[in-house]
Amino acid sequence: MHLPQNFRSRSIIGGLAVLMLLPLVVVITSPFHASAPEWDHVMRDILPSHLLETLRLVGLTVLLALLFAIPSAWMVSTLDFPGRRLFRWALVLPLALPTYICAITFGSLLGPTGAFSRAISANTGIHIDIMTWPGLSLVLALALFPYIYLPARVAFSAGMSPHLDAARMLGGGAWKRFFRVAMPLARPAIAGGALLVAMETLNDYGAVKYYGVRTLTAGIFRSWGGLYDVGSALRLSGVLLLLVISLITLERSVRRRAGQESSHRPVTGAPLYGWKSAAAVIWCIVLFAVAFLLPVASIALDAFRTMKDLRFLQFLPALGNTLLIGLLAALATILIAVAFAFAERSSTGTNRLTNWASIGYVVPGAVIAIGVMAFAGWLTHVTGIVIIGSIVLMVYAFSVRFLALASQPLRAGLKQQPKAMDEAAHLLGSSPWRTFRQVNLPLLRPAIIAAALLVLMEVVKELPLTLILRPFNFDTLSTKVFELARIEQWPDAGVPALLIVLCGLFPVLVLDRLLERRTR
Amino acid sequence: MIKPLLSVHDLHFAHVRGQEVLAGTSVEVQEAEVLVVVGPSGCGKSTLLRCIAGLEKPSRGSVTMAGNALTDARSFIPPEARGIGFVFQGLALFPHLTVKGNIAFGLNGLPASERTQRVRDELRSVGLVDLADRYPHELSGGQQQRVAIARSLVRRPKLMLMDEPFSDLDPKTRSEVRTEVMRILRANKTAAIIVTHDREDAFHVADRIAEMDHGRIVRVAPASEFRSEWTQHPFQEV
Amino acid sequence: MKPQFSTFAAMIKKPLLFLPLFALACSAPNKDNMEDVVNVYTHRHYETDKALFALFEKESGIKVNVVMADDDELLSRLDAEGANSPADVIITADAGRLGLAEQRGFLKPIHDSTLEANVPAHLRDPEGNWFGFTMRARVVAYDKNKVAPEELMTYADLCSPRFKGQILVRPSEHVYNQSLVAAMIAHFGIDSATSWCKGIVANMARDPKGSDTDQLLAIGEGLGSVAIVNSYYIGKLMKSDDPARQKAKNAIAVAFPLMQNDREGEVLTPGIGTHVNISGGGVAAHAKHEANAIALLRFLSSDASQAAFADGNMEYPVKPGIPAAAVLQGFGRLIPDTLDLSELGRHNAEAVKALDAAGWR
């Protein structure tokens, strides 16, 4: 199709995509330019064990997260039982908890010397230890399952009613309706969520380190910090990227095999009675209590106990910085994601680039930091402008890291807008850019807000990029938590940890509302 | 013979890796004439419309309107510059804009006062003055149809393309809308190509009818000729 | 008709214009090169350090700007910044990383009589690239009801079948496990160090996990009877009034094992004491405020600072004559290994290989 502004928009979009990809190119091309003196050792003694432990950790975590998410989403969407409306949003809340805080909290409760473990072993003689790899899977699944729960809930609620009604008229019982109709229809949504869970697990460093689980990300840091071999660390990042690319391919194939949503009439819940109703209530209560109430109560208790010693006000600047950097990063990421969405919608021919640009989401933050700093150092060398240690560079790094998170809701939102609408605008004399701005974008507003909130939430929780790229004297809540956790004064981290959770709750709740409105 | 308004010559079109949807389609439309294209589904009716509109680029062939080449071997005029109106199957109204907003959308570049005036005239001519501030989902199917037509007509196109314009309506509304559309088209002296699979629609609106099959126009004749044939074989599928 | 969405477009456009301004405003602290400041990159994240910096600011009128991150990331940042680096002082918590920083040209040699008087020669770089400020000893905490102090004279004693299923230690990812093995390699060679690692793995009570403090708490719960930990975590545990830590506090005593490769050895090699690592710092190669940087380093080696490190953070002071915290002294006397500390960095990669070969998670 002929587009008058094609060249200009193509170069802007292309430039942005290259900017997003540059730090990653440094990583991917490292085998060709960085020497890796310890690579033989890494291949023999690190890669096999770490790859194996990565695969089993990711596998079990995704499995458990599916187990927590799907029945819950099914129950709150298609059944009716006491408290259903409450659980519907409450089960989203664990998303506000960073995985490293969850891991330490569960360790302090159910670890070998945890408060609960001690009580249990004193009474029964049984030693409980959650600090094993299956235990870590459980903790990660509890923290991450809402990534599957949310899209599954939307899928079960919207567009499914005619199919479910039809299945019912054809004599399908509840189980049959679930396995033969609902699951296949919801598969793309669930696959997308499972991919996010897998990526978050791959990217985690704080929790795996504390639990002594050897994942590829841990191997990257071992090569970097222990073997003094950045080259090998970058090569391992390349292996991690390959793993992720295969996961993405898998997700795409699952997505392609499924059909489209059709109607938007909400599903009316089928009432449950007797023991079935009680079982549903108990399932939801237990899941919510373990995934959210328990860790938050423990953090709140720590915060309360240490509050008298710590000057509460000392965390105010960190709170301000957290919100500032979160908002700026959300804004920048959204602008780029919107530009890419426009490029894809109006087929500027840059799709391959923009698709790849999202891969930053799976690269460990510290590795992105190397790439970003290498780029910034080169820029300084050429132009004399020092941007390392500036907010600009932090915002840039966050955009690289979280672009995928912002792009996903925008893509999904655009997919729901019929292409004929764009064509109608075209025939009415509207340029592609005007069409996008005045037709697609206004309709995309909920998706844009959702995307911004996702980024904001992740930046609030993010640690390694913030830690290394920050300006002088720039503390955020997560660096505060890290400083205190690092010197093994975990209870003192209660106040900032609680503040992180509170900062995260707001976007999570708004996100939930937005998705609900789309469903209704 | 009078010079036709639109002349389509030997159009070829194929989707990527697919078989030819248009295999040498040729057809002409006179000024103010309503041509109805009928044919089995998958015969290339909709693709023909999209090629005339410029939404698809044919691999071969030409489209000429009022003596100007829109599509040929050398030039390709973009859809927004062709002065052709298009009413989509399913209408594609902008859900976030009011009736007024939808109709004004295509009047970019005019002074505000003139734009307001033209929107008001158009609303009056399609009888939607009272509904000007409603949103599409607050309208009935027939009303939505009129908005879609008004949105295109307000740009004063010489030619309207309509893809299954009556298919989503119940029988009673259908005949009302049909009459209404014809009144508007005739009043504006606008030529139109209407794609449908319904014989009744074809009889009621067509000056001429073109029968299409496997990407070719196999026969063009005045509506009356088809009418007598179809009455003799009432159950044959078109 | 005015389109309703123009406000939406404006909503997106306006912040875009403000973004660079905002960012400039936020990064302003970098720009005050003319002022009396000293810019510090540090791996240390202790309240004691913050209090000391505040005291230094008050006494000298020099503002201390801090970036705190992990050693390796700080080194990467220095690498990327090159000659434009704003850093004046680089502080790490590992002698190996100080050596690495020196090799890569991030440090500048300093000859200062105050520093040379305050920091003993074996705890600083002979060229003056870096100076140690505190020592941390890798010691063994043990359950005094189950283990006798004579059983833990050397690190090699830990490999005895006596401690089968008894050893608690954190993952080998931790730098102080690596530097302990690096010191063994420096003294006895890679083979001896590898077999020591294997001996430890064979005696472990469980897969390595958690922090040093977690190992100490595990002794309290009877999950093992000996734990390889850093001295200052023991000090901090002893100071804590958390009731959950009471059991561990009651059970623990501390051994200061000596470096010795042979458990059966009759005579200990003189001078090979308990493994220590240091935290220390130096002046950055491209420091723009060199005088201020030296002033800060001097301040950190002064009596007041050294006493604060000892009492506030439970580290061993380097300045002769400044006593360690009373809690630690109560456990016994530290005889530090006098190995040239630059050896730790030189053998760190080999140490990781030995740990990997032994299967120490």
mmCIF file with all atom_site columns, N, CA, C and O in Angstrom, chain A residues 38 41 53 112 118 129 131 210 222 224-226 380 389 392 468 470 473 483 486-488, chain C residues 30 45 50 65-66 68 70 73 77 84 172 209-211 213-214 221 348 353 356 361:
data_model
loop_
_atom_site.group_PDB
_atom_site.id
_atom_site.type_symbol
_atom_site.label_atom_id
_atom_site.label_alt_id
_atom_site.label_comp_id
_atom_site.label_asym_id
_atom_site.label_entity_id
_atom_site.label_seq_id
_atom_site.pdbx_PDB_ins_code
_atom_site.Cartn_x
_atom_site.Cartn_y
_atom_site.Cartn_z
_atom_site.occupancy
_atom_site.B_iso_or_equiv
_atom_site.pdbx_formal_charge
_atom_site.auth_seq_id
_atom_site.auth_comp_id
_atom_site.auth_asym_id
_atom_site.auth_atom_id
_atom_site.pdbx_PDB_model_num
ATOM 1   N N  . GLU A 1 38  ? 37.586 -18.485 30.236 1.00 0.00 ? 38  GLU A N  1
ATOM 2   C CA . GLU A 1 38  ? 37.182 -19.622 31.068 1.00 0.00 ? 38  GLU A CA 1
ATOM 3   C C  . GLU A 1 38  ? 36.067 -20.436 30.425 1.00 0.00 ? 38  GLU A C  1
ATOM 4   O O  . GLU A 1 38  ? 35.397 -21.203 31.105 1.00 0.00 ? 38  GLU A O  1
ATOM 5   N N  . HIS A 1 41  ? 35.853 -24.235 30.980 1.00 0.00 ? 41  HIS A N  1
ATOM 6   C CA . HIS A 1 41  ? 35.351 -24.626 32.304 1.00 0.00 ? 41  HIS A CA 1
ATOM 7   C C  . HIS A 1 41  ? 33.840 -24.426 32.391 1.00 0.00 ? 41  HIS A C  1
ATOM 8   O O  . HIS A 1 41  ? 33.118 -25.277 32.905 1.00 0.00 ? 41  HIS A O  1
ATOM 9   N N  . GLU A 1 53  ? 19.118 -27.481 36.008 1.00 0.00 ? 53  GLU A N  1
ATOM 10  C CA . GLU A 1 53  ? 18.358 -26.919 37.129 1.00 0.00 ? 53  GLU A CA 1
ATOM 11  C C  . GLU A 1 53  ? 17.415 -25.814 36.665 1.00 0.00 ? 53  GLU A C  1
ATOM 12  O O  . GLU A 1 53  ? 16.331 -25.643 37.218 1.00 0.00 ? 53  GLU A O  1
ATOM 13  N N  . PRO A 1 112 ? 14.667 -23.732 56.842 1.00 0.00 ? 112 PRO A N  1
ATOM 14  C CA . PRO A 1 112 ? 15.096 -24.695 57.857 1.00 0.00 ? 112 PRO A CA 1
ATOM 15  C C  . PRO A 1 112 ? 15.056 -24.123 59.280 1.00 0.00 ? 112 PRO A C  1
ATOM 16  O O  . PRO A 1 112 ? 14.833 -24.863 60.236 1.00 0.00 ? 112 PRO A O  1
ATOM 17  N N  . ARG A 1 118 ? 10.208 -24.135 62.956 1.00 0.00 ? 118 ARG A N  1
ATOM 18  C CA . ARG A 1 118 ? 10.631 -24.423 64.326 1.00 0.00 ? 118 ARG A CA 1
ATOM 19  C C  . ARG A 1 118 ? 9.457  -24.882 65.167 1.00 0.00 ? 118 ARG A C  1
ATOM 20  O O  . ARG A 1 118 ? 9.545  -25.857 65.913 1.00 0.00 ? 118 ARG A O  1
ATOM 21  N N  . ASP A 1 129 ? 11.552 -27.744 55.228 1.00 0.00 ? 129 ASP A N  1
ATOM 22  C CA . ASP A 1 129 ? 12.504 -26.851 54.582 1.00 0.00 ? 129 ASP A CA 1
ATOM 23  C C  . ASP A 1 129 ? 12.003 -26.490 53.197 1.00 0.00 ? 129 ASP A C  1
ATOM 24  O O  . ASP A 1 129 ? 12.007 -27.310 52.284 1.00 0.00 ? 129 ASP A O  1
ATOM 25  N N  . MET A 1 131 ? 13.427 -24.239 51.447 1.00 0.00 ? 131 MET A N  1
ATOM 26  C CA . MET A 1 131 ? 14.542 -23.709 50.661 1.00 0.00 ? 131 MET A CA 1
ATOM 27  C C  . MET A 1 131 ? 15.230 -24.795 49.831 1.00 0.00 ? 131 MET A C  1
ATOM 28  O O  . MET A 1 131 ? 16.412 -25.089 49.987 1.00 0.00 ? 131 MET A O  1
ATOM 29  N N  . TYR A 1 210 ? 19.458 -16.969 46.974 1.00 0.00 ? 210 TYR A N  1
ATOM 30  C CA . TYR A 1 210 ? 19.199 -17.207 48.390 1.00 0.00 ? 210 TYR A CA 1
ATOM 31  C C  . TYR A 1 210 ? 18.866 -18.679 48.638 1.00 0.00 ? 210 TYR A C  1
ATOM 32  O O  . TYR A 1 210 ? 19.240 -19.246 49.655 1.00 0.00 ? 210 TYR A O  1
ATOM 33  N N  . ARG A 1 222 ? 28.018 -16.051 38.196 1.00 0.00 ? 222 ARG A N  1
ATOM 34  C CA . ARG A 1 222 ? 29.176 -16.815 38.658 1.00 0.00 ? 222 ARG A CA 1
ATOM 35  C C  . ARG A 1 222 ? 30.368 -16.593 37.714 1.00 0.00 ? 222 ARG A C  1
ATOM 36  O O  . ARG A 1 222 ? 31.489 -16.382 38.158 1.00 0.00 ? 222 ARG A O  1
ATOM 37  N N  . TRP A 1 224 ? 30.800 -14.056 35.744 1.00 0.00 ? 224 TRP A N  1
ATOM 38  C CA . TRP A 1 224 ? 31.166 -12.655 35.758 1.00 0.00 ? 224 TRP A CA 1
ATOM 39  C C  . TRP A 1 224 ? 31.935 -12.313 37.037 1.00 0.00 ? 224 TRP A C  1
ATOM 40  O O  . TRP A 1 224 ? 33.069 -11.804 37.005 1.00 0.00 ? 224 TRP A O  1
ATOM 41  N N  . GLY A 1 225 ? 31.330 -12.639 38.185 1.00 0.00 ? 225 GLY A N  1
ATOM 42  C CA . GLY A 1 225 ? 31.909 -12.225 39.460 1.00 0.00 ? 225 GLY A CA 1
ATOM 43  C C  . GLY A 1 225 ? 32.949 -13.190 39.987 1.00 0.00 ? 225 GLY A C  1
ATOM 44  O O  . GLY A 1 225 ? 33.889 -12.793 40.666 1.00 0.00 ? 225 GLY A O  1
ATOM 45  N N  . GLY A 1 226 ? 32.789 -14.486 39.691 1.00 0.00 ? 226 GLY A N  1
ATOM 46  C CA . GLY A 1 226 ? 33.689 -15.471 40.262 1.00 0.00 ? 226 GLY A CA 1
ATOM 47  C C  . GLY A 1 226 ? 34.874 -15.776 39.363 1.00 0.00 ? 226 GLY A C  1
ATOM 48  O O  . GLY A 1 226 ? 36.002 -15.862 39.827 1.00 0.00 ? 226 GLY A O  1
ATOM 49  N N  . THR A 1 380 ? 29.503 8.693   24.953 1.00 0.00 ? 380 THR A N  1
ATOM 50  C CA . THR A 1 380 ? 30.331 9.688   25.635 1.00 0.00 ? 380 THR A CA 1
ATOM 51  C C  . THR A 1 380 ? 31.635 9.894   24.870 1.00 0.00 ? 380 THR A C  1
ATOM 52  O O  . THR A 1 380 ? 32.111 11.009  24.691 1.00 0.00 ? 380 THR A O  1
ATOM 53  N N  . GLY A 1 389 ? 24.819 7.275   34.881 1.00 0.00 ? 389 GLY A N  1
ATOM 54  C CA . GLY A 1 389 ? 24.516 7.900   36.156 1.00 0.00 ? 389 GLY A CA 1
ATOM 55  C C  . GLY A 1 389 ? 23.494 9.012   36.023 1.00 0.00 ? 389 GLY A C  1
ATOM 56  O O  . GLY A 1 389 ? 23.375 9.858   36.885 1.00 0.00 ? 389 GLY A O  1
ATOM 57  N N  . VAL A 1 392 ? 18.153 9.783   32.547 1.00 0.00 ? 392 VAL A N  1
ATOM 58  C CA . VAL A 1 392 ? 17.873 9.467   31.146 1.00 0.00 ? 392 VAL A CA 1
ATOM 59  C C  . VAL A 1 392 ? 18.274 8.028   30.829 1.00 0.00 ? 392 VAL A C  1
ATOM 60  O O  . VAL A 1 392 ? 17.512 7.266   30.242 1.00 0.00 ? 392 VAL A O  1
ATOM 61  N N  . ILE A 1 468 ? 22.717 -0.421  39.532 1.00 0.00 ? 468 ILE A N  1
ATOM 62  C CA . ILE A 1 468 ? 23.975 -0.116  38.873 1.00 0.00 ? 468 ILE A CA 1
ATOM 63  C C  . ILE A 1 468 ? 23.926 1.190   38.086 1.00 0.00 ? 468 ILE A C  1
ATOM 64  O O  . ILE A 1 468 ? 24.933 1.870   37.943 1.00 0.00 ? 468 ILE A O  1
ATOM 65  N N  . ARG A 1 470 ? 22.060 3.948   38.744 1.00 0.00 ? 470 ARG A N  1
ATOM 66  C CA . ARG A 1 470 ? 21.483 5.126   39.390 1.00 0.00 ? 470 ARG A CA 1
ATOM 67  C C  . ARG A 1 470 ? 22.501 6.250   39.575 1.00 0.00 ? 470 ARG A C  1
ATOM 68  O O  . ARG A 1 470 ? 23.697 6.020   39.658 1.00 0.00 ? 470 ARG A O  1
ATOM 69  N N  . ASN A 1 473 ? 23.653 9.231   45.203 1.00 0.00 ? 473 ASN A N  1
ATOM 70  C CA . ASN A 1 473 ? 22.701 9.466   46.302 1.00 0.00 ? 473 ASN A CA 1
ATOM 71  C C  . ASN A 1 473 ? 21.248 9.219   45.900 1.00 0.00 ? 473 ASN A C  1
ATOM 72  O O  . ASN A 1 473 ? 20.350 9.863   46.412 1.00 0.00 ? 473 ASN A O  1
ATOM 73  N N  . GLU A 1 483 ? 19.793 -3.184  50.335 1.00 0.00 ? 483 GLU A N  1
ATOM 74  C CA . GLU A 1 483 ? 20.863 -2.856  51.270 1.00 0.00 ? 483 GLU A CA 1
ATOM 75  C C  . GLU A 1 483 ? 20.663 -3.547  52.603 1.00 0.00 ? 483 GLU A C  1
ATOM 76  O O  . GLU A 1 483 ? 21.603 -4.077  53.195 1.00 0.00 ? 483 GLU A O  1
ATOM 77  N N  . ARG A 1 486 ? 20.889 -7.387  52.227 1.00 0.00 ? 486 ARG A N  1
ATOM 78  C CA . ARG A 1 486 ? 22.253 -7.770  51.912 1.00 0.00 ? 486 ARG A CA 1
ATOM 79  C C  . ARG A 1 486 ? 23.103 -7.931  53.168 1.00 0.00 ? 486 ARG A C  1
ATOM 80  O O  . ARG A 1 486 ? 23.977 -8.775  53.252 1.00 0.00 ? 486 ARG A O  1
ATOM 81  N N  . ILE A 1 487 ? 22.855 -7.067  54.144 1.00 0.00 ? 487 ILE A N  1
ATOM 82  C CA . ILE A 1 487 ? 23.647 -7.193  55.373 1.00 0.00 ? 487 ILE A CA 1
ATOM 83  C C  . ILE A 1 487 ? 22.937 -8.102  56.373 1.00 0.00 ? 487 ILE A C  1
ATOM 84  O O  . ILE A 1 487 ? 23.233 -8.105  57.551 1.00 0.00 ? 487 ILE A O  1
ATOM 85  N N  . GLU A 1 488 ? 22.001 -8.903  55.858 1.00 0.00 ? 488 GLU A N  1
ATOM 86  C CA . GLU A 1 488 ? 21.341 -9.930  56.645 1.00 0.00 ? 488 GLU A CA 1
ATOM 87  C C  . GLU A 1 488 ? 20.587 -9.367  57.836 1.00 0.00 ? 488 GLU A C  1
ATOM 88  O O  . GLU A 1 488 ? 20.526 -9.958  58.895 1.00 0.00 ? 488 GLU A O  1
ATOM 89  N N  . ASN C 2 30  ? 25.381 15.464  39.359 1.00 0.00 ? 30  ASN C N  1
ATOM 90  C CA . ASN C 2 30  ? 26.616 15.101  38.664 1.00 0.00 ? 30  ASN C CA 1
ATOM 91  C C  . ASN C 2 30  ? 27.419 16.310  38.214 1.00 0.00 ? 30  ASN C C  1
ATOM 92  O O  . ASN C 2 30  ? 28.599 16.214  37.934 1.00 0.00 ? 30  ASN C O  1
ATOM 93  N N  . HIS C 2 45  ? 27.369 -1.284  52.197 1.00 0.00 ? 45  HIS C N  1
ATOM 94  C CA . HIS C 2 45  ? 26.038 -0.699  52.355 1.00 0.00 ? 45  HIS C CA 1
ATOM 95  C C  . HIS C 2 45  ? 25.635 -0.757  53.812 1.00 0.00 ? 45  HIS C C  1
ATOM 96  O O  . HIS C 2 45  ? 24.622 -1.338  54.151 1.00 0.00 ? 45  HIS C O  1
ATOM 97  N N  . LYS C 2 50  ? 27.353 5.082   56.371 1.00 0.00 ? 50  LYS C N  1
ATOM 98  C CA . LYS C 2 50  ? 26.565 6.291   56.147 1.00 0.00 ? 50  LYS C CA 1
ATOM 99  C C  . LYS C 2 50  ? 26.820 7.308   57.248 1.00 0.00 ? 50  LYS C C  1
ATOM 100 O O  . LYS C 2 50  ? 26.983 8.503   56.990 1.00 0.00 ? 50  LYS C O  1
ATOM 101 N N  . ASN C 2 65  ? 29.053 12.214  47.796 1.00 0.00 ? 65  ASN C N  1
ATOM 102 C CA . ASN C 2 65  ? 28.021 11.637  46.924 1.00 0.00 ? 65  ASN C CA 1
ATOM 103 C C  . ASN C 2 65  ? 28.308 10.152  46.755 1.00 0.00 ? 65  ASN C C  1
ATOM 104 O O  . ASN C 2 65  ? 29.440 9.769   46.488 1.00 0.00 ? 65  ASN C O  1
ATOM 105 N N  . VAL C 2 66  ? 27.264 9.321   46.886 1.00 0.00 ? 66  VAL C N  1
ATOM 106 C CA . VAL C 2 66  ? 27.489 7.881   46.909 1.00 0.00 ? 66  VAL C CA 1
ATOM 107 C C  . VAL C 2 66  ? 26.672 7.161   45.840 1.00 0.00 ? 66  VAL C C  1
ATOM 108 O O  . VAL C 2 66  ? 25.494 7.467   45.641 1.00 0.00 ? 66  VAL C O  1
ATOM 109 N N  . MET C 2 68  ? 25.960 3.138   45.456 1.00 0.00 ? 68  MET C N  1
ATOM 110 C CA . MET C 2 68  ? 26.230 1.842   46.050 1.00 0.00 ? 68  MET C CA 1
ATOM 111 C C  . MET C 2 68  ? 25.713 0.732   45.156 1.00 0.00 ? 68  MET C C  1
ATOM 112 O O  . MET C 2 68  ? 24.560 0.740   44.761 1.00 0.00 ? 68  MET C O  1
ATOM 113 N N  . ASP C 2 70  ? 26.949 -3.592  43.542 1.00 0.00 ? 70  ASP C N  1
ATOM 114 C CA . ASP C 2 70  ? 27.885 -4.697  43.715 1.00 0.00 ? 70  ASP C CA 1
ATOM 115 C C  . ASP C 2 70  ? 29.206 -4.414  42.996 1.00 0.00 ? 70  ASP C C  1
ATOM 116 O O  . ASP C 2 70  ? 29.244 -3.721  41.986 1.00 0.00 ? 70  ASP C O  1
ATOM 117 N N  . GLU C 2 73  ? 29.553 -4.909  39.171 1.00 0.00 ? 73  GLU C N  1
ATOM 118 C CA . GLU C 2 73  ? 28.776 -3.952  38.401 1.00 0.00 ? 73  GLU C CA 1
ATOM 119 C C  . GLU C 2 73  ? 29.433 -2.584  38.455 1.00 0.00 ? 73  GLU C C  1
ATOM 120 O O  . GLU C 2 73  ? 29.458 -1.859  37.458 1.00 0.00 ? 73  GLU C O  1
ATOM 121 N N  . ARG C 2 77  ? 30.761 -0.416  35.339 1.00 0.00 ? 77  ARG C N  1
ATOM 122 C CA . ARG C 2 77  ? 30.377 0.981   35.135 1.00 0.00 ? 77  ARG C CA 1
ATOM 123 C C  . ARG C 2 77  ? 31.622 1.843   34.929 1.00 0.00 ? 77  ARG C C  1
ATOM 124 O O  . ARG C 2 77  ? 31.647 2.707   34.045 1.00 0.00 ? 77  ARG C O  1
ATOM 125 N N  . ASN C 2 84  ? 35.750 9.687   31.568 1.00 0.00 ? 84  ASN C N  1
ATOM 126 C CA . ASN C 2 84  ? 34.698 10.603  31.990 1.00 0.00 ? 84  ASN C CA 1
ATOM 127 C C  . ASN C 2 84  ? 34.089 10.233  33.333 1.00 0.00 ? 84  ASN C C  1
ATOM 128 O O  . ASN C 2 84  ? 33.139 10.859  33.769 1.00 0.00 ? 84  ASN C O  1
ATOM 129 N N  . SER C 2 172 ? 28.548 -21.554 47.119 1.00 0.00 ? 172 SER C N  1
ATOM 130 C CA . SER C 2 172 ? 29.898 -21.155 46.727 1.00 0.00 ? 172 SER C CA 1
ATOM 131 C C  . SER C 2 172 ? 29.893 -19.899 45.880 1.00 0.00 ? 172 SER C C  1
ATOM 132 O O  . SER C 2 172 ? 30.937 -19.358 45.562 1.00 0.00 ? 172 SER C O  1
ATOM 133 N N  . LYS C 2 209 ? 22.692 -23.202 51.216 1.00 0.00 ? 209 LYS C N  1
ATOM 134 C CA . LYS C 2 209 ? 21.601 -22.275 50.940 1.00 0.00 ? 209 LYS C CA 1
ATOM 135 C C  . LYS C 2 209 ? 21.589 -21.196 51.998 1.00 0.00 ? 209 LYS C C  1
ATOM 136 O O  . LYS C 2 209 ? 22.207 -21.346 53.042 1.00 0.00 ? 209 LYS C O  1
ATOM 137 N N  . GLY C 2 210 ? 20.924 -20.082 51.684 1.00 0.00 ? 210 GLY C N  1
ATOM 138 C CA . GLY C 2 210 ? 20.737 -19.026 52.668 1.00 0.00 ? 210 GLY C CA 1
ATOM 139 C C  . GLY C 2 210 ? 21.979 -18.190 52.885 1.00 0.00 ? 210 GLY C C  1
ATOM 140 O O  . GLY C 2 210 ? 22.973 -18.286 52.177 1.00 0.00 ? 210 GLY C O  1
ATOM 141 N N  . SER C 2 211 ? 21.918 -17.361 53.926 1.00 0.00 ? 211 SER C N  1
ATOM 142 C CA . SER C 2 211 ? 22.982 -16.416 54.233 1.00 0.00 ? 211 SER C CA 1
ATOM 143 C C  . SER C 2 211 ? 23.858 -16.966 55.353 1.00 0.00 ? 211 SER C C  1
ATOM 144 O O  . SER C 2 211 ? 23.578 -18.030 55.908 1.00 0.00 ? 211 SER C O  1
ATOM 145 N N  . THR C 2 213 ? 24.107 -15.704 58.315 1.00 0.00 ? 213 THR C N  1
ATOM 146 C CA . THR C 2 213 ? 23.274 -15.684 59.521 1.00 0.00 ? 213 THR C CA 1
ATOM 147 C C  . THR C 2 213 ? 22.392 -16.939 59.585 1.00 0.00 ? 213 THR C C  1
ATOM 148 O O  . THR C 2 213 ? 22.204 -17.519 60.665 1.00 0.00 ? 213 THR C O  1
ATOM 149 N N  . ASP C 2 214 ? 21.872 -17.347 58.418 1.00 0.00 ? 214 ASP C N  1
ATOM 150 C CA . ASP C 2 214 ? 21.038 -18.563 58.389 1.00 0.00 ? 214 ASP C CA 1
ATOM 151 C C  . ASP C 2 214 ? 21.818 -19.790 58.848 1.00 0.00 ? 214 ASP C C  1
ATOM 152 O O  . ASP C 2 214 ? 21.255 -20.692 59.482 1.00 0.00 ? 214 ASP C O  1
ATOM 153 N N  . GLU C 2 221 ? 19.234 -24.602 65.782 1.00 0.00 ? 221 GLU C N  1
ATOM 154 C CA . GLU C 2 221 ? 18.174 -25.595 65.613 1.00 0.00 ? 221 GLU C CA 1
ATOM 155 C C  . GLU C 2 221 ? 18.711 -27.013 65.570 1.00 0.00 ? 221 GLU C C  1
ATOM 156 O O  . GLU C 2 221 ? 17.947 -27.959 65.329 1.00 0.00 ? 221 GLU C O  1
ATOM 157 N N  . ASN C 2 348 ? 41.248 -16.253 42.167 1.00 0.00 ? 348 ASN C N  1
ATOM 158 C CA . ASN C 2 348 ? 39.795 -16.393 42.357 1.00 0.00 ? 348 ASN C CA 1
ATOM 159 C C  . ASN C 2 348 ? 39.143 -17.301 41.316 1.00 0.00 ? 348 ASN C C  1
ATOM 160 O O  . ASN C 2 348 ? 38.299 -18.141 41.656 1.00 0.00 ? 348 ASN C O  1
ATOM 161 N N  . LYS C 2 353 ? 36.746 -22.727 39.931 1.00 0.00 ? 353 LYS C N  1
ATOM 162 C CA . LYS C 2 353 ? 36.849 -24.020 39.242 1.00 0.00 ? 353 LYS C CA 1
ATOM 163 C C  . LYS C 2 353 ? 36.966 -25.163 40.240 1.00 0.00 ? 353 LYS C C  1
ATOM 164 O O  . LYS C 2 353 ? 36.355 -26.228 40.061 1.00 0.00 ? 353 LYS C O  1
ATOM 165 N N  . ASP C 2 356 ? 33.557 -25.727 41.710 1.00 0.00 ? 356 ASP C N  1
ATOM 166 C CA . ASP C 2 356 ? 32.709 -26.417 40.731 1.00 0.00 ? 356 ASP C CA 1
ATOM 167 C C  . ASP C 2 356 ? 33.086 -27.884 40.624 1.00 0.00 ? 356 ASP C C  1
ATOM 168 O O  . ASP C 2 356 ? 32.223 -28.762 40.577 1.00 0.00 ? 356 ASP C O  1
ATOM 169 N N  . ARG C 2 361 ? 27.652 -26.497 45.620 1.00 0.00 ? 361 ARG C N  1
ATOM 170 C CA . ARG C 2 361 ? 26.630 -25.709 44.936 1.00 0.00 ? 361 ARG C CA 1
ATOM 171 C C  . ARG C 2 361 ? 26.826 -24.224 45.160 1.00 0.00 ? 361 ARG C C  1
ATOM 172 O O  . ARG C 2 361 ? 27.116 -23.775 46.226 1.00 0.00 ? 361 ARG C O  1
#
